[in-house]
Amino acid sequence: MVAELVVSLSGIGSGTLARCAALADELDRRRVPLSLLLAPRRAVPGEASTWLRRRVAAGDALVLHGFDHQPDPSRRAVSLRRWVESSALPAHEAGLRLIAARAALERSGLATDLFTPPSRLASPGTVVALRRHRFAVCADMAGVRDLRTGDVRTGRVRVVGGHSGYLAGVGREARRGGLVRLEVDAAALDRPGARDVLLEAVDLALHHGALPTTYRPPAPYSSTASPRGSTTTSTPSGAVPVRTR
């Protein structure tokens, strides 16, 4: 089995745009697409939204990151409350939040059918609501769920900080043909060595034969051939077509 590599970036906004663009340039040189995790509160018209649209048109995947993130999710009380909320959210409430979150994206000219839950934990009700609202993917703590087929690619998220302690796990996962998921917050890219550690992990996965991809569903949902060996997939109304490399 061939390993797959997904690199995701969160914390995208006007204040972090320069470091996001610098990381994207490094990954472009490696022909590795990004899964761009956008929280609804950050979906505002402006330079960041323009950059996101360009990245999606070039092959990156836009992922709705939760429902209504608070500005400071690092606070323990907020984090714990959201973890409990995520694990117990009923389908009706999740559906209402999804509608509001999608509306926030649309105001910036963005759209997606990909979702990752707050605290990376999706309640059964959230999964039901995602299917009702025609989302294609839910990427949670343990893996990536194709909501159309029910298939799950297992693989835990490895959040990149400023150290390289998890590199052995990346190499091991890639060698055995698993799903390597690397995630970094744009704010962390200011920490000494954090970007270098991420790129080292990417290079290690590629060295072991991992194929770069995104959270976009695989080939069965592709339709028209695109340049450079890419395929164009169906997208929500108003979205920029997404290519998977």
PDB file of N, CA, C and O in Angstrom, residues 45-112:
ATOM      1  N   PRO A  45     -13.785  39.261   3.799  1.00  0.00           N
ATOM      2  CA  PRO A  45     -13.223  39.721   2.530  1.00  0.00           C
ATOM      3  C   PRO A  45     -11.909  40.458   2.756  1.00  0.00           C
ATOM      4  O   PRO A  45     -11.725  41.153   3.746  1.00  0.00           O
ATOM      5  N   GLY A  46     -10.997  40.298   1.831  1.00  0.00           N
ATOM      6  CA  GLY A  46      -9.717  40.980   1.962  1.00  0.00           C
ATOM      7  C   GLY A  46      -8.603  40.199   1.302  1.00  0.00           C
ATOM      8  O   GLY A  46      -8.832  39.252   0.534  1.00  0.00           O
ATOM      9  N   GLU A  47      -7.368  40.578   1.611  1.00  0.00           N
ATOM     10  CA  GLU A  47      -6.209  39.992   0.961  1.00  0.00           C
ATOM     11  C   GLU A  47      -6.097  38.499   1.241  1.00  0.00           C
ATOM     12  O   GLU A  47      -5.730  37.718   0.362  1.00  0.00           O
ATOM     13  N   ALA A  48      -6.418  38.080   2.473  1.00  0.00           N
ATOM     14  CA  ALA A  48      -6.317  36.658   2.811  1.00  0.00           C
ATOM     15  C   ALA A  48      -7.300  35.828   1.994  1.00  0.00           C
ATOM     16  O   ALA A  48      -6.958  34.740   1.513  1.00  0.00           O
ATOM     17  N   SER A  49      -8.529  36.331   1.820  1.00  0.00           N
ATOM     18  CA  SER A  49      -9.515  35.601   1.029  1.00  0.00           C
ATOM     19  C   SER A  49      -9.092  35.512  -0.435  1.00  0.00           C
ATOM     20  O   SER A  49      -9.285  34.483  -1.086  1.00  0.00           O
ATOM     21  N   THR A  50      -8.509  36.582  -0.951  1.00  0.00           N
ATOM     22  CA  THR A  50      -8.006  36.564  -2.326  1.00  0.00           C
ATOM     23  C   THR A  50      -6.910  35.517  -2.471  1.00  0.00           C
ATOM     24  O   THR A  50      -6.867  34.755  -3.450  1.00  0.00           O
ATOM     25  N   TRP A  51      -5.996  35.464  -1.482  1.00  0.00           N
ATOM     26  CA  TRP A  51      -4.925  34.469  -1.510  1.00  0.00           C
ATOM     27  C   TRP A  51      -5.490  33.055  -1.451  1.00  0.00           C
ATOM     28  O   TRP A  51      -5.039  32.168  -2.186  1.00  0.00           O
ATOM     29  N   LEU A  52      -6.486  32.852  -0.606  1.00  0.00           N
ATOM     30  CA  LEU A  52      -7.109  31.529  -0.507  1.00  0.00           C
ATOM     31  C   LEU A  52      -7.720  31.104  -1.839  1.00  0.00           C
ATOM     32  O   LEU A  52      -7.566  29.957  -2.262  1.00  0.00           O
ATOM     33  N   ARG A  53      -8.409  32.014  -2.494  1.00  0.00           N
ATOM     34  CA  ARG A  53      -9.024  31.671  -3.779  1.00  0.00           C
ATOM     35  C   ARG A  53      -7.961  31.294  -4.801  1.00  0.00           C
ATOM     36  O   ARG A  53      -8.145  30.344  -5.579  1.00  0.00           O
ATOM     37  N   ARG A  54      -6.841  32.008  -4.805  1.00  0.00           N
ATOM     38  CA  ARG A  54      -5.752  31.675  -5.735  1.00  0.00           C
ATOM     39  C   ARG A  54      -5.174  30.297  -5.423  1.00  0.00           C
ATOM     40  O   ARG A  54      -4.903  29.508  -6.324  1.00  0.00           O
ATOM     41  N   ARG A  55      -4.988  30.015  -4.132  1.00  0.00           N
ATOM     42  CA  ARG A  55      -4.424  28.729  -3.746  1.00  0.00           C
ATOM     43  C   ARG A  55      -5.355  27.578  -4.120  1.00  0.00           C
ATOM     44  O   ARG A  55      -4.904  26.531  -4.606  1.00  0.00           O
ATOM     45  N   VAL A  56      -6.640  27.748  -3.899  1.00  0.00           N
ATOM     46  CA  VAL A  56      -7.604  26.691  -4.239  1.00  0.00           C
ATOM     47  C   VAL A  56      -7.633  26.466  -5.747  1.00  0.00           C
ATOM     48  O   VAL A  56      -7.664  25.328  -6.225  1.00  0.00           O
ATOM     49  N   ALA A  57      -7.592  27.557  -6.525  1.00  0.00           N
ATOM     50  CA  ALA A  57      -7.587  27.426  -7.978  1.00  0.00           C
ATOM     51  C   ALA A  57      -6.341  26.688  -8.465  1.00  0.00           C
ATOM     52  O   ALA A  57      -6.371  26.015  -9.497  1.00  0.00           O
ATOM     53  N   ALA A  58      -5.246  26.783  -7.710  1.00  0.00           N
ATOM     54  CA  ALA A  58      -3.987  26.134  -8.098  1.00  0.00           C
ATOM     55  C   ALA A  58      -3.881  24.693  -7.603  1.00  0.00           C
ATOM     56  O   ALA A  58      -2.929  23.996  -7.948  1.00  0.00           O
ATOM     57  N   GLY A  59      -4.826  24.221  -6.786  1.00  0.00           N
ATOM     58  CA  GLY A  59      -4.805  22.817  -6.381  1.00  0.00           C
ATOM     59  C   GLY A  59      -4.912  22.544  -4.900  1.00  0.00           C
ATOM     60  O   GLY A  59      -5.012  21.394  -4.492  1.00  0.00           O
ATOM     61  N   ASP A  60      -4.874  23.584  -4.052  1.00  0.00           N
ATOM     62  CA  ASP A  60      -5.064  23.367  -2.620  1.00  0.00           C
ATOM     63  C   ASP A  60      -6.539  23.099  -2.317  1.00  0.00           C
ATOM     64  O   ASP A  60      -7.413  23.336  -3.156  1.00  0.00           O
ATOM     65  N   ALA A  61      -6.817  22.608  -1.117  1.00  0.00           N
ATOM     66  CA  ALA A  61      -8.188  22.316  -0.699  1.00  0.00           C
ATOM     67  C   ALA A  61      -8.574  23.241   0.454  1.00  0.00           C
ATOM     68  O   ALA A  61      -7.806  23.391   1.410  1.00  0.00           O
ATOM     69  N   LEU A  62      -9.738  23.849   0.364  1.00  0.00           N
ATOM     70  CA  LEU A  62     -10.254  24.690   1.448  1.00  0.00           C
ATOM     71  C   LEU A  62     -11.109  23.824   2.364  1.00  0.00           C
ATOM     72  O   LEU A  62     -11.993  23.098   1.915  1.00  0.00           O
ATOM     73  N   VAL A  63     -10.845  23.901   3.675  1.00  0.00           N
ATOM     74  CA  VAL A  63     -11.535  23.077   4.667  1.00  0.00           C
ATOM     75  C   VAL A  63     -12.173  23.983   5.708  1.00  0.00           C
ATOM     76  O   VAL A  63     -11.491  24.836   6.293  1.00  0.00           O
ATOM     77  N   LEU A  64     -13.460  23.823   5.937  1.00  0.00           N
ATOM     78  CA  LEU A  64     -14.138  24.571   6.991  1.00  0.00           C
ATOM     79  C   LEU A  64     -13.658  24.055   8.344  1.00  0.00           C
ATOM     80  O   LEU A  64     -13.828  22.884   8.678  1.00  0.00           O
ATOM     81  N   HIS A  65     -13.073  24.946   9.148  1.00  0.00           N
ATOM     82  CA  HIS A  65     -12.461  24.546  10.414  1.00  0.00           C
ATOM     83  C   HIS A  65     -13.394  24.898  11.564  1.00  0.00           C
ATOM     84  O   HIS A  65     -13.318  25.980  12.141  1.00  0.00           O
ATOM     85  N   GLY A  66     -14.271  23.972  11.885  1.00  0.00           N
ATOM     86  CA  GLY A  66     -15.196  24.174  12.994  1.00  0.00           C
ATOM     87  C   GLY A  66     -16.358  25.078  12.631  1.00  0.00           C
ATOM     88  O   GLY A  66     -16.606  25.379  11.464  1.00  0.00           O
ATOM     89  N   PHE A  67     -17.063  25.530  13.670  1.00  0.00           N
ATOM     90  CA  PHE A  67     -18.280  26.322  13.483  1.00  0.00           C
ATOM     91  C   PHE A  67     -18.059  27.797  13.787  1.00  0.00           C
ATOM     92  O   PHE A  67     -18.281  28.657  12.953  1.00  0.00           O
ATOM     93  N   ASP A  68     -17.640  28.090  15.007  1.00  0.00           N
ATOM     94  CA  ASP A  68     -17.573  29.482  15.464  1.00  0.00           C
ATOM     95  C   ASP A  68     -16.463  29.623  16.485  1.00  0.00           C
ATOM     96  O   ASP A  68     -16.703  29.962  17.633  1.00  0.00           O
ATOM     97  N   HIS A  69     -15.222  29.352  16.041  1.00  0.00           N
ATOM     98  CA  HIS A  69     -14.079  29.373  16.953  1.00  0.00           C
ATOM     99  C   HIS A  69     -13.973  30.694  17.707  1.00  0.00           C
ATOM    100  O   HIS A  69     -14.224  31.765  17.168  1.00  0.00           O
ATOM    101  N   GLN A  70     -13.565  30.593  18.957  1.00  0.00           N
ATOM    102  CA  GLN A  70     -13.292  31.782  19.751  1.00  0.00           C
ATOM    103  C   GLN A  70     -11.860  32.257  19.486  1.00  0.00           C
ATOM    104  O   GLN A  70     -10.997  31.472  19.104  1.00  0.00           O
ATOM    105  N   PRO A  71     -11.567  33.538  19.692  1.00  0.00           N
ATOM    106  CA  PRO A  71     -10.234  34.051  19.416  1.00  0.00           C
ATOM    107  C   PRO A  71      -9.119  33.389  20.210  1.00  0.00           C
ATOM    108  O   PRO A  71      -7.992  33.369  19.775  1.00  0.00           O
ATOM    109  N   ASP A  72      -9.412  32.841  21.400  1.00  0.00           N
ATOM    110  CA  ASP A  72      -8.342  32.284  22.216  1.00  0.00           C
ATOM    111  C   ASP A  72      -8.679  30.858  22.659  1.00  0.00           C
ATOM    112  O   ASP A  72      -9.019  30.613  23.802  1.00  0.00           O
ATOM    113  N   PRO A  73      -8.597  29.891  21.719  1.00  0.00           N
ATOM    114  CA  PRO A  73      -8.948  28.515  22.075  1.00  0.00           C
ATOM    115  C   PRO A  73      -7.910  27.837  22.942  1.00  0.00           C
ATOM    116  O   PRO A  73      -8.120  26.728  23.394  1.00  0.00           O
ATOM    117  N   SER A  74      -6.764  28.490  23.201  1.00  0.00           N
ATOM    118  CA  SER A  74      -5.730  27.872  24.018  1.00  0.00           C
ATOM    119  C   SER A  74      -6.072  27.892  25.505  1.00  0.00           C
ATOM    120  O   SER A  74      -5.500  27.160  26.297  1.00  0.00           O
ATOM    121  N   ARG A  75      -6.995  28.766  25.907  1.00  0.00           N
ATOM    122  CA  ARG A  75      -7.382  28.800  27.311  1.00  0.00           C
ATOM    123  C   ARG A  75      -8.046  27.487  27.694  1.00  0.00           C
ATOM    124  O   ARG A  75      -8.930  26.990  27.005  1.00  0.00           O
ATOM    125  N   ARG A  76      -7.610  26.905  28.806  1.00  0.00           N
ATOM    126  CA  ARG A  76      -8.050  25.561  29.185  1.00  0.00           C
ATOM    127  C   ARG A  76      -9.562  25.468  29.332  1.00  0.00           C
ATOM    128  O   ARG A  76     -10.186  24.525  28.848  1.00  0.00           O
ATOM    129  N   ALA A  77     -10.185  26.450  29.969  1.00  0.00           N
ATOM    130  CA  ALA A  77     -11.633  26.382  30.190  1.00  0.00           C
ATOM    131  C   ALA A  77     -12.374  26.387  28.871  1.00  0.00           C
ATOM    132  O   ALA A  77     -13.320  25.617  28.654  1.00  0.00           O
ATOM    133  N   VAL A  78     -11.953  27.249  27.948  1.00  0.00           N
ATOM    134  CA  VAL A  78     -12.599  27.315  26.639  1.00  0.00           C
ATOM    135  C   VAL A  78     -12.382  26.016  25.891  1.00  0.00           C
ATOM    136  O   VAL A  78     -13.298  25.449  25.297  1.00  0.00           O
ATOM    137  N   SER A  79     -11.127  25.516  25.918  1.00  0.00           N
ATOM    138  CA  SER A  79     -10.802  24.290  25.200  1.00  0.00           C
ATOM    139  C   SER A  79     -11.616  23.110  25.725  1.00  0.00           C
ATOM    140  O   SER A  79     -12.143  22.317  24.950  1.00  0.00           O
ATOM    141  N   LEU A  80     -11.721  22.985  27.038  1.00  0.00           N
ATOM    142  CA  LEU A  80     -12.464  21.876  27.623  1.00  0.00           C
ATOM    143  C   LEU A  80     -13.943  21.970  27.275  1.00  0.00           C
ATOM    144  O   LEU A  80     -14.571  20.971  26.906  1.00  0.00           O
ATOM    145  N   ARG A  81     -14.506  23.182  27.350  1.00  0.00           N
ATOM    146  CA  ARG A  81     -15.913  23.342  27.018  1.00  0.00           C
ATOM    147  C   ARG A  81     -16.183  22.949  25.566  1.00  0.00           C
ATOM    148  O   ARG A  81     -17.173  22.281  25.269  1.00  0.00           O
ATOM    149  N   ARG A  82     -15.305  23.335  24.679  1.00  0.00           N
ATOM    150  CA  ARG A  82     -15.508  23.025  23.266  1.00  0.00           C
ATOM    151  C   ARG A  82     -15.305  21.542  22.999  1.00  0.00           C
ATOM    152  O   ARG A  82     -15.939  20.976  22.111  1.00  0.00           O
ATOM    153  N   TRP A  83     -14.406  20.894  23.750  1.00  0.00           N
ATOM    154  CA  TRP A  83     -14.229  19.451  23.588  1.00  0.00           C
ATOM    155  C   TRP A  83     -15.516  18.725  23.965  1.00  0.00           C
ATOM    156  O   TRP A  83     -15.981  17.842  23.245  1.00  0.00           O
ATOM    157  N   VAL A  84     -16.116  19.121  25.088  1.00  0.00           N
ATOM    158  CA  VAL A  84     -17.371  18.501  25.522  1.00  0.00           C
ATOM    159  C   VAL A  84     -18.476  18.797  24.517  1.00  0.00           C
ATOM    160  O   VAL A  84     -19.262  17.922  24.143  1.00  0.00           O
ATOM    161  N   GLU A  85     -18.538  20.056  24.041  1.00  0.00           N
ATOM    162  CA  GLU A  85     -19.546  20.458  23.063  1.00  0.00           C
ATOM    163  C   GLU A  85     -19.431  19.621  21.799  1.00  0.00           C
ATOM    164  O   GLU A  85     -20.422  19.116  21.265  1.00  0.00           O
ATOM    165  N   SER A  86     -18.208  19.482  21.309  1.00  0.00           N
ATOM    166  CA  SER A  86     -17.987  18.760  20.059  1.00  0.00           C
ATOM    167  C   SER A  86     -18.413  17.305  20.164  1.00  0.00           C
ATOM    168  O   SER A  86     -18.927  16.730  19.210  1.00  0.00           O
ATOM    169  N   SER A  87     -18.197  16.699  21.323  1.00  0.00           N
ATOM    170  CA  SER A  87     -18.474  15.278  21.472  1.00  0.00           C
ATOM    171  C   SER A  87     -19.959  14.975  21.652  1.00  0.00           C
ATOM    172  O   SER A  87     -20.367  13.829  21.519  1.00  0.00           O
ATOM    173  N   ALA A  88     -20.768  15.990  21.952  1.00  0.00           N
ATOM    174  CA  ALA A  88     -22.184  15.750  22.261  1.00  0.00           C
ATOM    175  C   ALA A  88     -23.145  16.559  21.402  1.00  0.00           C
ATOM    176  O   ALA A  88     -24.348  16.502  21.622  1.00  0.00           O
ATOM    177  N   LEU A  89     -22.660  17.316  20.428  1.00  0.00           N
ATOM    178  CA  LEU A  89     -23.514  18.210  19.654  1.00  0.00           C
ATOM    179  C   LEU A  89     -24.556  17.416  18.858  1.00  0.00           C
ATOM    180  O   LEU A  89     -24.201  16.526  18.076  1.00  0.00           O
ATOM    181  N   PRO A  90     -25.859  17.710  19.042  1.00  0.00           N
ATOM    182  CA  PRO A  90     -26.894  16.990  18.292  1.00  0.00           C
ATOM    183  C   PRO A  90     -26.946  17.459  16.837  1.00  0.00           C
ATOM    184  O   PRO A  90     -26.451  18.535  16.488  1.00  0.00           O
ATOM    185  N   ALA A  91     -27.577  16.638  15.997  1.00  0.00           N
ATOM    186  CA  ALA A  91     -27.588  16.896  14.558  1.00  0.00           C
ATOM    187  C   ALA A  91     -28.247  18.228  14.210  1.00  0.00           C
ATOM    188  O   ALA A  91     -27.767  18.966  13.341  1.00  0.00           O
ATOM    189  N   HIS A  92     -29.371  18.554  14.861  1.00  0.00           N
ATOM    190  CA  HIS A  92     -30.091  19.786  14.524  1.00  0.00           C
ATOM    191  C   HIS A  92     -29.225  21.010  14.815  1.00  0.00           C
ATOM    192  O   HIS A  92     -29.107  21.925  13.977  1.00  0.00           O
ATOM    193  N   GLU A  93     -28.603  21.029  15.998  1.00  0.00           N
ATOM    194  CA  GLU A  93     -27.751  22.164  16.366  1.00  0.00           C
ATOM    195  C   GLU A  93     -26.537  22.246  15.453  1.00  0.00           C
ATOM    196  O   GLU A  93     -26.135  23.334  15.018  1.00  0.00           O
ATOM    197  N   ALA A  94     -25.939  21.096  15.143  1.00  0.00           N
ATOM    198  CA  ALA A  94     -24.791  21.087  14.236  1.00  0.00           C
ATOM    199  C   ALA A  94     -25.181  21.619  12.867  1.00  0.00           C
ATOM    200  O   ALA A  94     -24.422  22.370  12.237  1.00  0.00           O
ATOM    201  N   GLY A  95     -26.379  21.262  12.413  1.00  0.00           N
ATOM    202  CA  GLY A  95     -26.850  21.743  11.121  1.00  0.00           C
ATOM    203  C   GLY A  95     -26.993  23.254  11.075  1.00  0.00           C
ATOM    204  O   GLY A  95     -26.595  23.900  10.101  1.00  0.00           O
ATOM    205  N   LEU A  96     -27.543  23.833  12.136  1.00  0.00           N
ATOM    206  CA  LEU A  96     -27.685  25.288  12.196  1.00  0.00           C
ATOM    207  C   LEU A  96     -26.317  25.969  12.175  1.00  0.00           C
ATOM    208  O   LEU A  96     -26.133  27.005  11.514  1.00  0.00           O
ATOM    209  N   ARG A  97     -25.368  25.406  12.883  1.00  0.00           N
ATOM    210  CA  ARG A  97     -24.026  25.994  12.920  1.00  0.00           C
ATOM    211  C   ARG A  97     -23.334  25.870  11.574  1.00  0.00           C
ATOM    212  O   ARG A  97     -22.586  26.762  11.155  1.00  0.00           O
ATOM    213  N   LEU A  98     -23.559  24.754  10.882  1.00  0.00           N
ATOM    214  CA  LEU A  98     -22.974  24.582   9.562  1.00  0.00           C
ATOM    215  C   LEU A  98     -23.525  25.615   8.576  1.00  0.00           C
ATOM    216  O   LEU A  98     -22.787  26.167   7.751  1.00  0.00           O
ATOM    217  N   ILE A  99     -24.821  25.877   8.672  1.00  0.00           N
ATOM    218  CA  ILE A  99     -25.435  26.881   7.788  1.00  0.00           C
ATOM    219  C   ILE A  99     -24.799  28.251   8.025  1.00  0.00           C
ATOM    220  O   ILE A  99     -24.440  28.969   7.079  1.00  0.00           O
ATOM    221  N   ALA A 100     -24.639  28.616   9.289  1.00  0.00           N
ATOM    222  CA  ALA A 100     -24.038  29.916   9.618  1.00  0.00           C
ATOM    223  C   ALA A 100     -22.579  29.978   9.174  1.00  0.00           C
ATOM    224  O   ALA A 100     -22.115  31.009   8.656  1.00  0.00           O
ATOM    225  N   ALA A 101     -21.860  28.890   9.363  1.00  0.00           N
ATOM    226  CA  ALA A 101     -20.444  28.873   8.992  1.00  0.00           C
ATOM    227  C   ALA A 101     -20.280  28.975   7.479  1.00  0.00           C
ATOM    228  O   ALA A 101     -19.405  29.703   6.981  1.00  0.00           O
ATOM    229  N   ARG A 102     -21.107  28.265   6.737  1.00  0.00           N
ATOM    230  CA  ARG A 102     -21.030  28.343   5.281  1.00  0.00           C
ATOM    231  C   ARG A 102     -21.389  29.748   4.788  1.00  0.00           C
ATOM    232  O   ARG A 102     -20.787  30.255   3.835  1.00  0.00           O
ATOM    233  N   ALA A 103     -22.348  30.376   5.440  1.00  0.00           N
ATOM    234  CA  ALA A 103     -22.717  31.737   5.059  1.00  0.00           C
ATOM    235  C   ALA A 103     -21.547  32.692   5.256  1.00  0.00           C
ATOM    236  O   ALA A 103     -21.332  33.603   4.447  1.00  0.00           O
ATOM    237  N   ALA A 104     -20.771  32.474   6.318  1.00  0.00           N
ATOM    238  CA  ALA A 104     -19.592  33.311   6.559  1.00  0.00           C
ATOM    239  C   ALA A 104     -18.578  33.152   5.432  1.00  0.00           C
ATOM    240  O   ALA A 104     -17.970  34.130   4.991  1.00  0.00           O
ATOM    241  N   LEU A 105     -18.391  31.932   4.952  1.00  0.00           N
ATOM    242  CA  LEU A 105     -17.484  31.705   3.834  1.00  0.00           C
ATOM    243  C   LEU A 105     -17.991  32.383   2.570  1.00  0.00           C
ATOM    244  O   LEU A 105     -17.230  33.020   1.829  1.00  0.00           O
ATOM    245  N   GLU A 106     -19.274  32.244   2.316  1.00  0.00           N
ATOM    246  CA  GLU A 106     -19.848  32.778   1.084  1.00  0.00           C
ATOM    247  C   GLU A 106     -19.712  34.288   0.997  1.00  0.00           C
ATOM    248  O   GLU A 106     -19.572  34.848  -0.099  1.00  0.00           O
ATOM    249  N   ARG A 107     -19.737  34.953   2.150  1.00  0.00           N
ATOM    250  CA  ARG A 107     -19.573  36.408   2.129  1.00  0.00           C
ATOM    251  C   ARG A 107     -18.185  36.813   1.641  1.00  0.00           C
ATOM    252  O   ARG A 107     -17.980  37.958   1.223  1.00  0.00           O
ATOM    253  N   SER A 108     -17.244  35.890   1.691  1.00  0.00           N
ATOM    254  CA  SER A 108     -15.901  36.153   1.178  1.00  0.00           C
ATOM    255  C   SER A 108     -15.680  35.510  -0.187  1.00  0.00           C
ATOM    256  O   SER A 108     -14.551  35.451  -0.676  1.00  0.00           O
ATOM    257  N   GLY A 109     -16.757  35.004  -0.784  1.00  0.00           N
ATOM    258  CA  GLY A 109     -16.633  34.374  -2.081  1.00  0.00           C
ATOM    259  C   GLY A 109     -15.991  33.005  -2.036  1.00  0.00           C
ATOM    260  O   GLY A 109     -15.395  32.549  -3.016  1.00  0.00           O
ATOM    261  N   LEU A 110     -16.109  32.329  -0.896  1.00  0.00           N
ATOM    262  CA  LEU A 110     -15.502  31.017  -0.712  1.00  0.00           C
ATOM    263  C   LEU A 110     -16.575  29.967  -0.460  1.00  0.00           C
ATOM    264  O   LEU A 110     -17.662  30.286   0.029  1.00  0.00           O
ATOM    265  N   ALA A 111     -16.257  28.727  -0.776  1.00  0.00           N
ATOM    266  CA  ALA A 111     -17.175  27.624  -0.499  1.00  0.00           C
ATOM    267  C   ALA A 111     -16.380  26.333  -0.406  1.00  0.00           C
ATOM    268  O   ALA A 111     -15.312  26.200  -1.003  1.00  0.00           O
ATOM    269  N   THR A 112     -16.898  25.391   0.350  1.00  0.00           N
ATOM    270  CA  THR A 112     -16.232  24.097   0.481  1.00  0.00           C
ATOM    271  C   THR A 112     -17.215  23.048   0.967  1.00  0.00           C
ATOM    272  O   THR A 112     -18.253  23.375   1.565  1.00  0.00           O
TER     273      THR A 112
END
